[in-house]
Amino acid sequence: IENGGVLVDGAATVGQASSSSNNLVLVTYTSSVWSNGNRIYVGQSGAANSLVISNGGSVISLVDGVIVGVNATGNGNNILVTDPGSVLRNANNLTIGESGVSNSMMIVNGGKVYDSQGILGSECFQSGCISTSYSSVVVSGAGSTWSNGNSLVVGLSGWCNSLVISNGGNVFSTDGNFKGSAIGFYTGSNSVLVSGTGSLWSTPGYVKIGNASTANSLVISNGGVVVDGNGAISSNPGSSR
């Protein structure tokens, strides 16, 4: 979708079956719009599928959210939002790794993402489970923004998920359904790095590092800033390190 083209549909899937891999949707240049009345799946069961929004393109999901990596075989799928004016607007949750491994989102060079609630790694409760693990989000560069109207949870129930905010990128979240934002809600070894001058994670409520889980981390370095209402480390029984 380019040069001012517009596509309006009910719902969309990029990579539906497990055999559906390496598919690409590109929305590029100002006034190019992909508007979905319902949800967007990037990698329902397929692997290595991508949604790229660049050069001022716009993608909209009006109702049921955006999920990158829906089922267990939905591995290595990606959203890239890059360049000033490029935007992903989502009225519901944005989930990176509902199931699947190594799903990701990159917001760089002034791209912007808006959603109700952000979740990395959402469906993996038992220790040693690899499903929904190793999901990642990078927000990097001046003007690059991820704005969550609700909570942000890095590792809801998945292991080894990560958020990197660097080189002036900004992330915003509020209290929401989880009574704050969290790094490792039910499962451990999740991390957030805020690094570089102008890099910011801002939330008016709690930031919980290990709500009921172990080996989670928040690192603030090289002039990065985290602003919150309250901070809690190991906030419930079973949380440690």
Coordinates of C-alpha atoms in Angstrom, one line a residue:
I1 CA 0.0 0.0 0.0
E2 CA 1.9 3.1 -1.2
N3 CA 1.7 6.6 -2.5
G4 CA -1.6 7.5 -0.9
G5 CA -3.3 4.1 -1.4
V6 CA -6.0 3.0 1.0
L7 CA -7.1 -0.4 2.0
V8 CA -10.2 -0.8 4.3
D9 CA -11.1 -4.3 5.6
G10 CA -12.8 -6.1 8.5
A11 CA -9.8 -8.1 9.9
A12 CA -6.4 -9.1 8.7
T13 CA -3.9 -12.0 9.0
V14 CA -0.3 -12.0 7.7
G15 CA 0.8 -15.6 7.8
Q16 CA -2.3 -17.7 8.8
A17 CA -1.3 -21.3 8.4
S18 CA 1.9 -22.9 9.8
S19 CA 3.2 -23.2 6.2
S20 CA 2.6 -19.4 5.6
S21 CA 6.0 -17.9 6.2
N22 CA 8.0 -14.8 5.0
N23 CA 5.0 -12.8 4.0
L24 CA 5.2 -9.0 4.0
V25 CA 2.8 -6.1 4.2
L26 CA 4.3 -2.7 3.5
V27 CA 2.5 0.5 4.1
T28 CA 4.6 3.4 3.0
Y29 CA 4.5 7.2 2.3
T30 CA 2.2 9.9 3.6
S31 CA -1.6 9.3 3.3
S32 CA -1.1 5.5 2.7
V33 CA -3.5 3.8 5.1
W34 CA -4.4 0.3 6.0
S35 CA -7.6 0.4 8.2
N36 CA -8.9 -2.7 9.9
G37 CA -12.3 -2.7 11.5
N38 CA -11.3 -5.6 13.8
R39 CA -7.9 -7.2 14.7
I40 CA -4.6 -7.7 13.0
Y41 CA -2.5 -10.9 13.3
V42 CA 1.1 -10.9 12.2
G43 CA 2.0 -14.6 12.2
Q44 CA -1.1 -16.5 13.3
S45 CA 0.5 -19.9 12.9
G46 CA 3.2 -18.9 10.3
A47 CA 6.7 -17.8 11.0
A48 CA 8.9 -14.9 9.9
N49 CA 6.0 -12.7 8.7
S50 CA 6.3 -8.9 8.7
L51 CA 4.3 -5.7 8.8
V52 CA 6.4 -2.6 7.9
I53 CA 5.1 1.0 8.2
S54 CA 7.4 3.6 6.8
N55 CA 7.8 7.1 5.4
G56 CA 4.6 8.4 7.0
G57 CA 2.3 5.3 6.4
S58 CA -0.5 4.5 8.8
V59 CA -2.1 1.3 10.0
I60 CA -5.2 1.2 12.1
S61 CA -6.9 -1.5 14.2
L62 CA -10.3 -0.3 15.5
V63 CA -11.6 -3.1 17.8
D64 CA -9.8 -6.3 18.8
G65 CA -6.2 -5.6 19.0
V66 CA -2.9 -6.5 17.3
I67 CA -1.1 -9.7 18.0
V68 CA 2.4 -10.7 16.7
G69 CA 2.8 -14.5 17.1
V70 CA -0.6 -16.0 17.9
N71 CA -0.1 -19.7 18.0
A72 CA 2.8 -21.9 19.1
T73 CA 4.2 -22.1 15.6
G74 CA 4.0 -18.4 15.1
N75 CA 7.7 -17.7 15.6
G76 CA 10.0 -14.8 14.5
N77 CA 7.3 -12.5 13.3
N78 CA 7.9 -8.7 13.3
I79 CA 6.4 -5.2 13.2
L80 CA 8.6 -2.3 12.1
V81 CA 7.4 1.3 12.4
T82 CA 10.0 3.7 11.1
D83 CA 10.3 7.3 10.1
P84 CA 8.5 10.5 11.2
G85 CA 4.7 10.4 10.5
S86 CA 4.6 6.6 10.4
V87 CA 2.1 5.3 12.9
L88 CA 0.3 2.2 14.2
R89 CA -2.9 3.0 16.0
N90 CA -4.6 0.3 17.9
A91 CA -7.8 0.7 20.0
N92 CA -7.1 -2.5 22.0
N93 CA -4.2 -4.5 23.3
L94 CA -0.9 -4.9 21.5
T95 CA 0.6 -8.3 22.3
I96 CA 4.1 -9.3 21.1
G97 CA 4.2 -13.1 21.6
E98 CA 0.8 -14.4 22.6
S99 CA 2.3 -17.7 21.7
G100 CA 5.4 -18.4 19.7
V101 CA 9.1 -17.6 20.2
S102 CA 11.2 -14.6 19.2
N103 CA 8.4 -12.3 18.0
S104 CA 9.3 -8.6 18.0
M105 CA 8.4 -5.0 17.3
M106 CA 10.8 -2.2 16.4
I107 CA 9.9 1.5 16.6
V108 CA 12.7 3.6 15.2
N109 CA 13.6 6.9 13.6
G110 CA 10.6 8.7 14.8
G111 CA 7.9 6.1 14.3
K112 CA 5.0 6.0 16.7
V113 CA 2.7 3.2 18.2
Y114 CA -0.5 3.9 20.2
D115 CA -2.5 1.2 21.9
S116 CA -4.7 0.5 25.0
Q117 CA -2.3 -2.0 26.7
G118 CA 1.1 -3.5 25.8
I119 CA 2.0 -7.1 26.6
L120 CA 5.2 -9.1 25.8
G121 CA 4.9 -12.8 26.3
S122 CA 1.4 -13.7 27.4
E123 CA 0.7 -17.5 27.5
C124 CA 3.3 -19.6 29.3
F125 CA 2.9 -20.4 33.0
Q126 CA 5.1 -23.4 33.7
S127 CA 8.8 -23.2 34.5
G128 CA 10.9 -24.2 31.5
C129 CA 8.2 -23.5 29.0
I130 CA 9.6 -21.8 25.9
S131 CA 6.3 -20.8 24.2
T132 CA 5.9 -17.0 24.3
S133 CA 9.6 -16.6 25.3
Y134 CA 12.2 -14.2 23.8
S135 CA 9.7 -11.6 22.6
S136 CA 11.3 -8.2 22.2
V137 CA 10.4 -4.5 21.6
V138 CA 13.0 -1.8 20.7
V139 CA 12.1 1.9 20.8
S140 CA 15.0 3.8 19.6
G141 CA 15.8 7.3 18.3
A142 CA 14.5 10.8 19.0
G143 CA 10.7 11.0 18.4
S144 CA 10.2 7.2 18.5
T145 CA 7.3 6.6 20.8
W146 CA 5.3 3.7 22.2
S147 CA 2.3 5.1 24.1
N148 CA 0.1 2.7 26.1
G149 CA -3.2 4.1 27.4
N150 CA -3.2 1.3 30.0
S151 CA -0.6 -1.0 31.6
L152 CA 2.7 -2.2 30.0
V153 CA 3.7 -5.7 31.0
V154 CA 7.1 -7.2 29.9
G155 CA 6.6 -10.9 30.6
L156 CA 3.0 -11.4 31.6
S157 CA 3.4 -15.2 31.6
G158 CA 6.4 -15.7 29.2
W159 CA 10.1 -16.0 30.0
C160 CA 13.1 -13.9 28.8
N161 CA 11.1 -11.1 27.1
S162 CA 12.8 -7.7 26.7
L163 CA 12.1 -4.0 26.2
V164 CA 14.9 -1.7 25.1
I165 CA 14.4 2.1 25.1
S166 CA 17.5 3.8 23.7
N167 CA 18.9 6.9 21.9
G168 CA 16.0 9.1 22.9
G169 CA 13.1 6.7 22.5
N170 CA 10.1 7.2 24.7
V171 CA 7.6 4.8 26.3
F172 CA 4.5 5.8 28.2
S173 CA 2.1 3.6 30.3
T174 CA -0.5 4.1 33.1
D175 CA -1.9 1.9 35.9
G176 CA -4.6 -0.1 34.0
N177 CA -5.7 -3.7 34.5
F178 CA -2.6 -4.8 36.3
K179 CA -2.6 -2.0 38.8
G180 CA 0.6 -0.7 37.3
S181 CA 3.2 -1.8 34.8
A182 CA 5.4 -4.8 35.4
I183 CA 8.6 -6.6 34.4
G184 CA 7.8 -10.2 35.1
F185 CA 4.3 -10.6 36.2
Y186 CA 3.9 -14.4 36.6
T187 CA 7.2 -15.6 35.0
G188 CA 10.8 -14.6 35.2
S189 CA 14.0 -13.5 33.4
N190 CA 12.4 -10.6 31.7
S191 CA 14.2 -7.2 31.3
V192 CA 13.9 -3.5 30.5
L193 CA 16.9 -1.4 29.5
V194 CA 16.5 2.4 29.4
S195 CA 19.7 3.9 28.0
G196 CA 20.9 7.1 26.5
T197 CA 20.1 10.8 26.9
G198 CA 16.5 11.5 26.2
S199 CA 15.4 7.9 26.6
L200 CA 12.4 7.7 28.9
W201 CA 9.9 5.3 30.4
S202 CA 7.1 7.3 32.1
T203 CA 4.2 5.8 34.1
P204 CA 2.2 7.6 36.9
G205 CA 1.6 4.3 38.8
Y206 CA 3.6 1.3 40.0
V207 CA 6.5 -0.3 38.2
K208 CA 6.8 -3.8 39.6
I209 CA 10.1 -5.6 39.0
G210 CA 9.0 -9.2 39.7
N211 CA 5.4 -9.2 40.7
A212 CA 5.4 -12.9 41.5
S213 CA 8.5 -14.1 39.6
T214 CA 12.3 -14.3 39.7
A215 CA 15.4 -12.9 37.9
N216 CA 13.7 -9.9 36.3
S217 CA 15.7 -6.7 35.8
L218 CA 15.4 -2.9 35.1
V219 CA 18.6 -1.2 34.0
I220 CA 18.8 2.6 33.7
S221 CA 22.1 3.8 32.1
N222 CA 23.9 6.5 30.2
G223 CA 21.4 9.2 31.0
G224 CA 18.2 7.2 30.6
V225 CA 15.2 8.1 32.8
V226 CA 12.4 6.2 34.4
V227 CA 9.6 8.2 36.0
D228 CA 6.9 6.4 38.1
G229 CA 4.5 6.9 41.0
N230 CA 5.8 3.9 43.0
G231 CA 8.5 1.3 42.5
A232 CA 8.3 -2.3 43.9
I233 CA 11.0 -5.0 43.7
S234 CA 9.8 -8.5 44.4
S235 CA 6.3 -7.3 45.3
N236 CA 4.7 -10.7 46.1
P237 CA 5.7 -14.1 47.6
G238 CA 7.7 -16.1 45.1
S239 CA 9.6 -13.1 43.8
S240 CA 13.3 -12.9 44.2
R241 CA 16.6 -11.6 42.9

